[in-house]
Coordinates of C-alpha atoms and ligand atoms in Angstrom, one line a residue:
X1 CA -9.2 -18.8 5.3
X2 CA -12.8 -18.2 6.3
X3 CA -13.8 -19.1 2.7
X4 CA -13.7 -22.8 3.5
X5 CA -16.9 -22.8 5.6
X6 CA -18.9 -21.1 2.9
X7 CA -17.3 -22.9 0.1
X8 CA -20.2 -25.2 -0.7
X9 CA -22.6 -22.2 -0.9
X10 CA -20.2 -20.4 -3.2
X11 CA -19.8 -23.5 -5.3
X12 CA -23.5 -23.6 -5.8
X13 CA -23.6 -20.0 -6.8
X14 CA -20.6 -20.1 -9.2
X15 CA -22.4 -21.1 -12.4
X16 CA -24.9 -18.3 -11.7
X17 CA -22.3 -15.8 -11.0
X18 CA -20.5 -16.7 -14.2
X19 CA -23.6 -16.1 -16.2
X20 CA -24.5 -12.8 -14.5
X21 CA -22.4 -10.7 -12.2
X22 CA -23.8 -10.3 -8.6
X23 CA -24.6 -7.0 -7.0
X24 CA -21.3 -5.2 -6.5
X25 CA -19.6 -7.6 -9.0
X26 CA -17.5 -6.6 -12.0
X27 CA -19.4 -6.6 -15.3
X28 CA -17.0 -5.0 -17.7
X29 CA -13.8 -3.0 -18.2
X30 CA -10.6 -3.2 -20.3
X31 CA -9.3 -6.7 -20.0
X32 CA -12.4 -8.1 -18.3
X33 CA -13.5 -11.5 -19.7
X34 CA -16.2 -12.4 -17.1
X35 CA -19.9 -11.8 -17.1
X36 CA -21.1 -8.6 -18.7
X37 CA -24.7 -8.7 -17.4
X38 CA -25.9 -8.1 -13.9
X39 CA -28.4 -9.9 -11.6
X40 CA -31.9 -8.4 -11.4
X41 CA -32.2 -5.2 -9.4
X42 CA -28.7 -4.0 -10.4
X43 CA -27.4 -2.2 -13.4
X44 CA -24.0 -2.4 -15.0
X45 CA -22.3 1.0 -14.4
X46 CA -19.1 2.2 -15.9
X47 CA -16.9 3.5 -13.1
X48 CA -13.8 3.9 -15.1
X49 CA -12.4 2.3 -18.3
X50 CA -11.1 -0.6 -16.3
X51 CA -14.0 -1.3 -14.1
X52 CA -17.8 -1.5 -14.5
X53 CA -19.8 -2.7 -11.6
X54 CA -23.3 -4.0 -10.9
X55 CA -24.8 -1.3 -8.7
X56 CA -28.3 -1.4 -7.1
X57 CA -30.9 0.1 -9.4
X58 CA -32.7 -0.7 -12.6
X59 CA -31.7 0.0 -16.2
X60 CA -33.9 2.1 -18.4
X61 CA -32.1 0.4 -21.4
X62 CA -29.6 -2.3 -22.0
X63 CA -26.3 -1.0 -20.6
X64 CA -23.2 -0.7 -22.7
X65 CA -20.4 -2.7 -21.1
X66 CA -17.0 -1.8 -22.3
X67 CA -14.3 -4.5 -22.5
X68 CA -11.9 -2.6 -24.7
X69 CA -12.3 1.1 -25.4
X70 CA -15.0 2.5 -23.1
X71 CA -15.8 6.2 -23.0
X72 CA -16.3 7.8 -19.6
X73 CA -17.1 11.4 -19.3
X74 CA -14.3 12.8 -17.2
X75 CA -16.2 15.6 -15.7
X76 CA -19.4 13.8 -14.8
X77 CA -18.7 10.5 -13.1
X78 CA -21.3 7.8 -13.8
X79 CA -21.6 6.9 -10.2
X80 CA -24.0 9.3 -8.4
X81 CA -22.4 10.5 -5.2
X82 CA -25.2 8.9 -3.2
X83 CA -24.5 5.5 -4.5
X84 CA -21.4 3.8 -3.0
X85 CA -20.0 1.2 -5.3
X86 CA -18.7 -1.1 -2.5
X87 CA -19.9 -2.0 0.9
X88 CA -21.2 1.1 2.2
X89 CA -18.9 4.1 2.7
X90 CA -21.1 7.1 3.1
X91 CA -19.9 10.4 4.3
X92 CA -17.4 13.1 3.6
X93 CA -14.2 11.2 4.4
X94 CA -11.4 10.6 1.9
X95 CA -12.6 7.1 0.8
X96 CA -16.2 8.1 0.5
X97 CA -15.3 11.1 -1.6
X98 CA -13.0 9.0 -3.8
X99 CA -15.7 6.4 -4.3
X100 CA -18.3 9.0 -5.2
X101 CA -15.9 10.4 -7.7
X102 CA -15.6 7.0 -9.4
X103 CA -12.2 5.9 -8.0
X104 CA -11.8 2.5 -6.4
X105 CA -10.4 3.7 -3.1
X106 CA -8.5 6.2 -1.0
X107 CA -6.1 4.2 1.3
X108 CA -3.2 4.4 3.7
X109 CA -0.2 2.4 4.6
X110 CA 0.0 1.1 8.2
X111 CA 2.4 -1.0 10.3
X112 CA 1.9 -3.6 12.9
X113 CA 3.5 -1.6 15.7
X114 CA 0.9 1.1 15.3
X115 CA -2.1 -1.1 15.8
X116 CA -2.1 -0.9 19.6
X117 CA -2.7 2.9 19.4
X118 CA -6.4 3.1 19.7
X119 CA -6.7 6.7 18.8
X120 CA -4.8 5.8 15.6
X121 CA -6.8 2.7 14.8
X122 CA -10.1 4.6 15.3
X123 CA -9.1 6.6 12.2
X124 CA -7.5 3.7 10.3
X125 CA -10.6 1.5 10.7
X126 CA -13.0 4.2 9.5
X127 CA -14.1 3.1 6.1
X128 CA -15.2 6.6 5.2
X129 CA -11.6 7.7 5.4
X130 CA -9.8 4.6 4.2
X131 CA -11.0 1.9 1.8
X132 CA -7.6 0.3 1.3
X133 CA -4.6 -0.6 3.3
X134 CA -1.0 -1.4 2.5
X135 CA 1.3 -3.0 5.0
X136 CA 4.4 -0.8 5.2
X137 CA 6.7 -3.6 6.2
X138 CA 5.1 -6.9 7.2
X139 CA 4.8 -8.5 3.8
X140 CA 8.3 -7.8 2.7
X141 CA 10.8 -10.6 2.0
X142 CA 12.7 -10.2 5.3
X143 CA 9.4 -10.5 7.2
X144 CA 7.8 -13.3 5.2
X145 CA 10.7 -15.7 4.2
X146 CA 13.6 -14.8 6.5
X147 CA 15.0 -18.3 6.0
X148 CA 14.7 -20.2 2.7
X149 CA 11.4 -22.1 2.5
X150 CA 10.2 -21.0 5.9
X151 CA 7.4 -18.6 5.6
X152 CA 6.1 -16.4 8.4
X153 CA 2.8 -14.6 7.8
X154 CA 1.9 -13.5 11.3
X155 CA 2.5 -9.8 10.7
X156 CA 1.0 -9.7 7.3
X157 CA -2.0 -11.7 8.4
X158 CA -2.7 -9.2 11.2
X159 CA -3.0 -6.4 8.6
X160 CA -4.8 -8.5 6.1
X161 CA -7.3 -9.5 8.8
X162 CA -7.8 -5.9 9.8
X163 CA -8.5 -5.0 6.2
X164 CA -10.9 -7.9 5.9
X165 CA -12.7 -6.9 9.1
X166 CA -13.0 -3.3 8.0
X167 CA -14.1 -4.1 4.4
X168 CA -10.9 -2.5 3.1
X169 CA -9.0 -3.5 0.0
X170 CA -5.5 -4.9 0.5
X171 CA -2.4 -3.9 -1.4
X172 CA 0.3 -6.5 -1.1
X173 CA 3.7 -4.9 -0.8
X174 CA 5.9 -6.5 -2.1
X175 CA 7.3 -9.6 -3.8
X176 CA 10.6 -8.6 -5.3
X177 CA 12.7 -5.7 -4.0
X178 CA 16.4 -5.2 -3.4
X179 CA 15.8 -3.8 0.0
X180 CA 14.7 -5.5 3.2
X181 CA 15.9 -8.7 1.5
X182 CA 17.4 -11.4 3.7
X183 CA 21.1 -12.1 3.2
X184 CA 20.3 -15.7 2.3
X185 CA 18.9 -14.3 -1.0
X186 CA 21.4 -11.5 -1.6
X187 CA 24.5 -13.4 -0.7
X188 CA 23.4 -16.9 -1.8
X189 CA 25.5 -16.9 -5.0
X190 CA 22.7 -18.8 -6.7
X191 CA 22.7 -19.8 -10.3
X192 CA 20.1 -18.4 -12.6
X193 CA 18.0 -21.6 -12.4
X194 CA 18.2 -21.6 -8.6
X195 CA 17.2 -17.9 -8.3
X196 CA 14.4 -18.4 -10.7
X197 CA 13.0 -21.1 -8.5
X198 CA 13.5 -18.9 -5.4
X199 CA 11.7 -16.0 -6.9
X200 CA 8.8 -18.2 -8.1
X201 CA 8.5 -19.9 -4.8
X202 CA 8.5 -16.6 -2.9
X203 CA 6.0 -14.8 -5.1
X204 CA 3.6 -17.6 -5.5
X205 CA 3.6 -18.6 -1.8
X206 CA 3.1 -15.0 -0.8
X207 CA 0.5 -14.1 -3.3
X208 CA -1.5 -17.3 -2.9
X209 CA -1.5 -16.9 0.9
X210 CA -3.3 -13.6 0.6
X211 CA -5.5 -14.6 -2.3
X212 CA -9.1 -13.3 -2.0
X213 CA -8.5 -11.8 1.5
X214 CA -11.0 -9.1 1.3
X215 CA -14.3 -10.9 2.0
X216 CA -17.5 -9.7 3.6
X217 CA -20.9 -10.8 2.5
X218 CA -21.7 -13.6 0.1
X219 CA -22.3 -11.0 -2.7
X220 CA -19.0 -9.4 -1.9
X221 CA -17.3 -12.8 -1.7
X222 CA -18.5 -13.5 -5.2
X223 CA -17.2 -10.1 -6.3
X224 CA -13.9 -10.8 -4.8
X225 CA -13.7 -14.2 -6.3
X226 CA -14.0 -12.9 -9.8
X227 CA -12.3 -9.6 -9.4
X228 CA -10.8 -9.1 -6.0
X229 CA -9.5 -5.6 -6.9
X230 CA -6.7 -6.4 -4.5
X231 CA -3.3 -5.5 -5.9
X232 CA 0.3 -6.6 -5.5
X233 CA 3.4 -4.6 -5.9
X234 CA 5.1 -7.6 -7.5
X235 CA 8.2 -5.7 -8.5
X236 CA 9.4 -2.7 -6.4
X237 CA 11.9 -0.1 -7.5
X238 CA 13.7 -1.9 -10.4
X239 CA 15.4 1.2 -11.8
X240 CA 18.1 3.6 -10.9
X241 CA 17.2 7.3 -11.3
X242 CA 19.0 7.5 -14.6
X243 CA 16.8 4.8 -16.0
X244 CA 19.3 2.0 -15.9
X245 CA 18.5 -1.2 -14.2
X246 CA 19.3 -1.4 -10.5
X247 CA 22.3 -3.6 -9.8
X248 CA 20.9 -6.1 -7.3
X249 CA 21.0 -9.9 -7.0
X250 CA 17.9 -10.3 -9.2
X251 CA 19.2 -8.2 -12.1
X252 CA 22.8 -9.4 -11.7
X253 CA 21.8 -13.0 -11.8
X254 CA 18.7 -13.1 -14.1
X255 CA 19.0 -9.9 -16.2
X256 CA 15.6 -8.4 -16.9
X257 CA 14.0 -11.8 -16.8
X258 CA 13.3 -11.5 -13.0
X259 CA 10.4 -9.2 -13.9
X260 CA 8.4 -11.7 -16.1
X261 CA 9.4 -14.6 -13.8
X262 CA 7.9 -12.8 -10.8
X263 CA 4.8 -11.5 -12.6
X264 CA 4.0 -14.9 -14.1
X265 CA 4.3 -16.6 -10.7
X266 CA 2.0 -13.9 -9.1
X267 CA -0.6 -14.3 -11.9
X268 CA -0.7 -18.1 -11.4
X269 CA -1.0 -17.7 -7.7
X270 CA -3.9 -15.2 -7.8
X271 CA -5.4 -14.6 -11.3
X272 CA -7.7 -11.9 -9.9
X273 CA -5.1 -9.7 -8.2
X274 CA -3.9 -6.6 -10.1
X275 CA -0.2 -7.0 -10.7
X276 CA 1.9 -3.8 -10.4
X277 CA 5.4 -2.6 -10.8
X278 CA 6.0 0.2 -8.3
X279 CA 8.7 2.9 -8.2
X280 CA 9.6 6.5 -7.2
X281 CA 10.9 9.3 -9.3
X282 CA 8.9 8.1 -12.3
X283 CA 6.4 10.9 -11.6
X284 CA 8.1 13.3 -14.0
X285 CA 9.1 13.0 -17.6
X286 CA 12.7 11.8 -17.8
X287 CA 14.9 8.9 -18.1
X288 CA 13.4 6.9 -15.3
X289 CA 9.8 7.3 -16.5
X290 CA 10.9 6.4 -20.0
X291 CA 12.6 3.3 -18.8
X292 CA 9.4 2.2 -17.0
X293 CA 7.3 3.0 -20.1
X294 CA 9.6 0.9 -22.2
X295 CA 9.4 -2.0 -19.7
X296 CA 5.6 -1.9 -19.7
X297 CA 5.6 -1.8 -23.5
X298 CA 7.9 -4.8 -23.7
X299 CA 6.0 -6.8 -21.1
X300 CA 2.8 -6.2 -23.0
X301 CA 4.4 -7.1 -26.4
X302 CA 5.7 -10.3 -24.8
X303 CA 2.3 -11.2 -23.3
X304 CA 3.5 -11.0 -19.7
X305 CA 0.8 -10.2 -17.2
X306 CA 1.1 -6.5 -16.0
X307 CA -2.0 -4.6 -14.8
X308 CA -0.6 -1.5 -13.4
X309 CA 2.2 0.9 -12.5
X310 CA 2.4 2.4 -9.0
X311 CA 3.7 5.9 -8.6
X312 CA 5.1 6.2 -5.0
X313 CA 4.9 10.0 -4.9
X314 CA 7.3 10.7 -2.0
X315 CA 7.3 14.5 -2.8
X316 CA 8.8 17.6 -1.3
X317 CA 6.6 20.7 -0.6
X318 CA 6.7 23.1 -3.5
X319 CA 8.3 20.5 -5.8
X320 CA 5.4 18.5 -7.2
X321 CA 6.5 17.7 -10.8
X322 CA 4.6 19.7 -13.3
X323 CA 4.5 16.7 -15.8
X324 CA 2.9 14.3 -13.3
X325 CA -0.6 14.1 -15.0
X326 CA 1.0 13.8 -18.4
X327 CA 3.2 10.9 -17.3
X328 CA 0.1 9.1 -15.8
X329 CA -1.6 9.5 -19.2
X330 CA 1.4 8.1 -21.0
X331 CA 1.1 4.9 -18.9
X332 CA -2.7 4.5 -19.2
X333 CA -2.3 4.9 -23.0
X334 CA -0.4 1.7 -22.9
X335 CA -3.4 -0.1 -21.4
X336 CA -2.3 -0.4 -17.8
X337 CA -4.0 1.2 -14.8
X338 CA -2.0 3.5 -12.6
X339 CA -2.2 4.3 -8.8
X340 CA -0.6 6.7 -6.4
X341 CA 0.8 4.2 -3.9
X342 CA 2.9 5.9 -1.2
X343 CA 2.0 9.6 -1.2
X344 CA 3.5 12.0 1.3
X345 CA 4.9 15.5 0.9
X346 CA 7.6 16.4 3.3
X347 CA 8.9 19.8 4.3
X348 CA 11.8 21.4 6.2
X349 CA 11.1 21.6 9.9
X350 CA 9.8 23.5 11.8
X351 CA 6.6 23.8 9.7
X352 CA 5.3 27.3 9.1
X353 CA 1.9 28.5 8.2
X354 CA 3.2 29.1 4.7
X355 CA 4.7 25.6 4.3
X356 CA 1.5 24.0 5.6
X357 CA -0.5 26.1 3.1
X358 CA 1.8 25.1 0.2
X359 CA 1.5 21.5 1.3
X360 CA -2.3 21.8 1.1
X361 CA -1.9 23.0 -2.5
X362 CA 0.5 20.3 -3.3
X363 CA -1.7 17.5 -2.0
X364 CA -4.6 19.0 -4.0
X365 CA -2.4 19.1 -7.2
X366 CA -1.4 15.5 -6.8
X367 CA -4.9 14.2 -6.1
X368 CA -6.3 16.3 -8.9
X369 CA -3.9 14.7 -11.3
X370 CA -5.3 11.3 -10.4
X371 CA -8.8 12.6 -10.7
X372 CA -8.1 13.9 -14.2
X373 CA -6.9 10.5 -15.4
X374 CA -9.6 7.9 -15.9
X375 CA -7.2 5.0 -15.5
X376 CA -5.8 6.3 -12.1
X377 CA -7.7 3.9 -9.8
X378 CA -6.8 5.1 -6.4
X379 CA -4.6 6.9 -4.0
X380 CA -2.7 5.6 -0.9
X381 CA -0.9 7.8 1.6
X382 CA 2.3 6.4 3.2
X383 CA 0.6 6.4 6.6
X384 CA -1.8 9.1 7.3
X385 CA -0.2 10.7 10.4
X386 CA 3.1 12.4 11.1
X387 CA 3.2 10.4 14.3
X388 CA 4.2 7.3 12.3
X389 CA 5.8 8.7 9.1
X390 CA 9.0 7.2 7.9
X391 CA 10.3 10.7 6.8
X392 CA 12.0 12.2 9.8
X393 CA 14.2 9.2 10.5
X394 CA 15.3 9.1 6.8
X395 CA 15.6 12.8 5.9
X396 CA 17.2 14.7 8.8
X397 CA 15.5 18.0 9.5
X398 CA 12.4 17.1 7.4
X399 CA 9.0 15.8 8.3
X400 CA 5.3 16.8 8.6
X401 CA 4.7 14.9 5.4
X402 CA 1.2 13.5 6.1
X403 CA -2.3 14.9 6.1
X404 CA -2.8 14.3 9.9
X405 CA -0.4 15.7 12.4
X406 CA 1.5 14.1 15.3
X407 CA -1.6 14.5 17.5
X408 CA -3.9 12.8 14.9
X409 CA -5.5 16.2 14.0
X410 CA -6.2 16.9 10.4
X411 CA -3.9 19.4 8.7
X412 CA -4.6 21.8 5.8
X413 CA -3.3 19.0 3.6
X414 CA -6.4 17.1 4.4
X415 CA -8.5 19.9 2.9
X416 CA -6.3 19.9 -0.1
X417 CA -7.2 16.3 -0.7
X418 CA -10.9 16.7 -0.1
X419 CA -11.0 19.7 -2.4
X420 CA -9.6 17.7 -5.3
X421 CA -11.8 14.7 -4.6
X422 CA -14.9 16.9 -4.6
X423 CA -14.1 18.9 -7.6
Ligands
9MR501 O1 7.8 2.7 5.5 C1 8.8 1.8 5.4 C2 9.8 2.0 6.6 O2 9.1 1.7 7.8 C3 11.0 1.1 6.4 O3 11.9 1.4 7.4 C4 11.6 1.3 5.1 C5 12.8 0.5 4.9 O4 13.1 0.1 3.6 O5 10.6 1.1 4.0 C6 9.6 2.0 4.1 O6 8.7 1.8 3.0 C7 9.3 2.1 1.7 C8 8.5 1.2 0.8 O7 8.5 -0.1 1.2 C9 9.0 1.4 -0.6 N1 9.1 2.8 -1.0 C10 9.7 3.7 -0.1 C11 9.1 3.5 1.3 C12 9.7 4.5 2.2 O8 11.1 4.3 2.4

């Protein structure tokens, strides 16, 4: 990690940073226990209930820094649109607009095989469009620990390094999932004690490997040391659609305990990463959303680290759930943040003008729901172009799910997103 060369400089600055947050550093928010004052020339600004940040400027009075129950006007974001809260997005792209609206990021999934496509990477690398990246495959268990105890990080590192170079946040995806799981785990017939050890080793090795990967300037390095804003989907898709627990090697061997085991290992490995449980079909009121709500309540009651819930949002044109915003609010009311983690909205092919128009509306509706909920921190599309979408190979006869088309041209869906981000 490049941190090593700068470590003595950082060590010298740590006491100072603990006393006062640096420019761009976190200075408040629900659950924040670090410094609540900012270095000279910056002012502590509430971006959302979970995150206050030292932004350039001077305070006319002592700022109020919430750590428990902040109030943020939902219609008038406290960050002026001309003041980016992170290294420098400026413009009218998706991430710039999201930042100006007080969100942490607008991001996209990407995959290693796509990174040789220069027309594609020109858009992916554009910080005005994307301030966050999720590796679609290369941090999954089959990619990172194909054989017990032998970790391979080459693919994940390529994407982490790209995010670092671009100044983009990184979302780790994922630690514990029934899918893309090597057979040595699923067929190992391990005892509960053995599988506990396996989950702990996997999560802690993975999460600590990518600890603090988004590093730029010294100021930003300090920011990321004390609040990296990076996130991990520690648990992926634990429930069936009827709200029962998915029958997989983790649940069948450990019961529900695999969830706290993994979350605690991840927290110990990177105390600053936001730890999430991520799932689909929890975007509407119903048994599955209720099961997730109950899980979060239980984890909180038991003192288990849980920072957020990811809503995948793999939707169908014309079928965005009407209760989505309400469900997001039910989760933030429990004291966790929420994020849209894998957004795409597919349609029956061939696309028509009408279906593309409806898709524009649907993207706008989904992004607007996140905009309306203070604790919804960001939005990630599950790749931005139809050229690399997972949809056509999984749902026969469907596709065109992304905001950019096969030829990397923006679709009406893009305008749907920008309309909501600018509202
Ligand atoms: O995008 C991923 C695709 O390339 C893989 O073939 C697929 C296999 O499981 O996983 C896709 O990503 C999934 C994500 O990891 C979890 N939520 C659903 C996503 C789409 O299937």
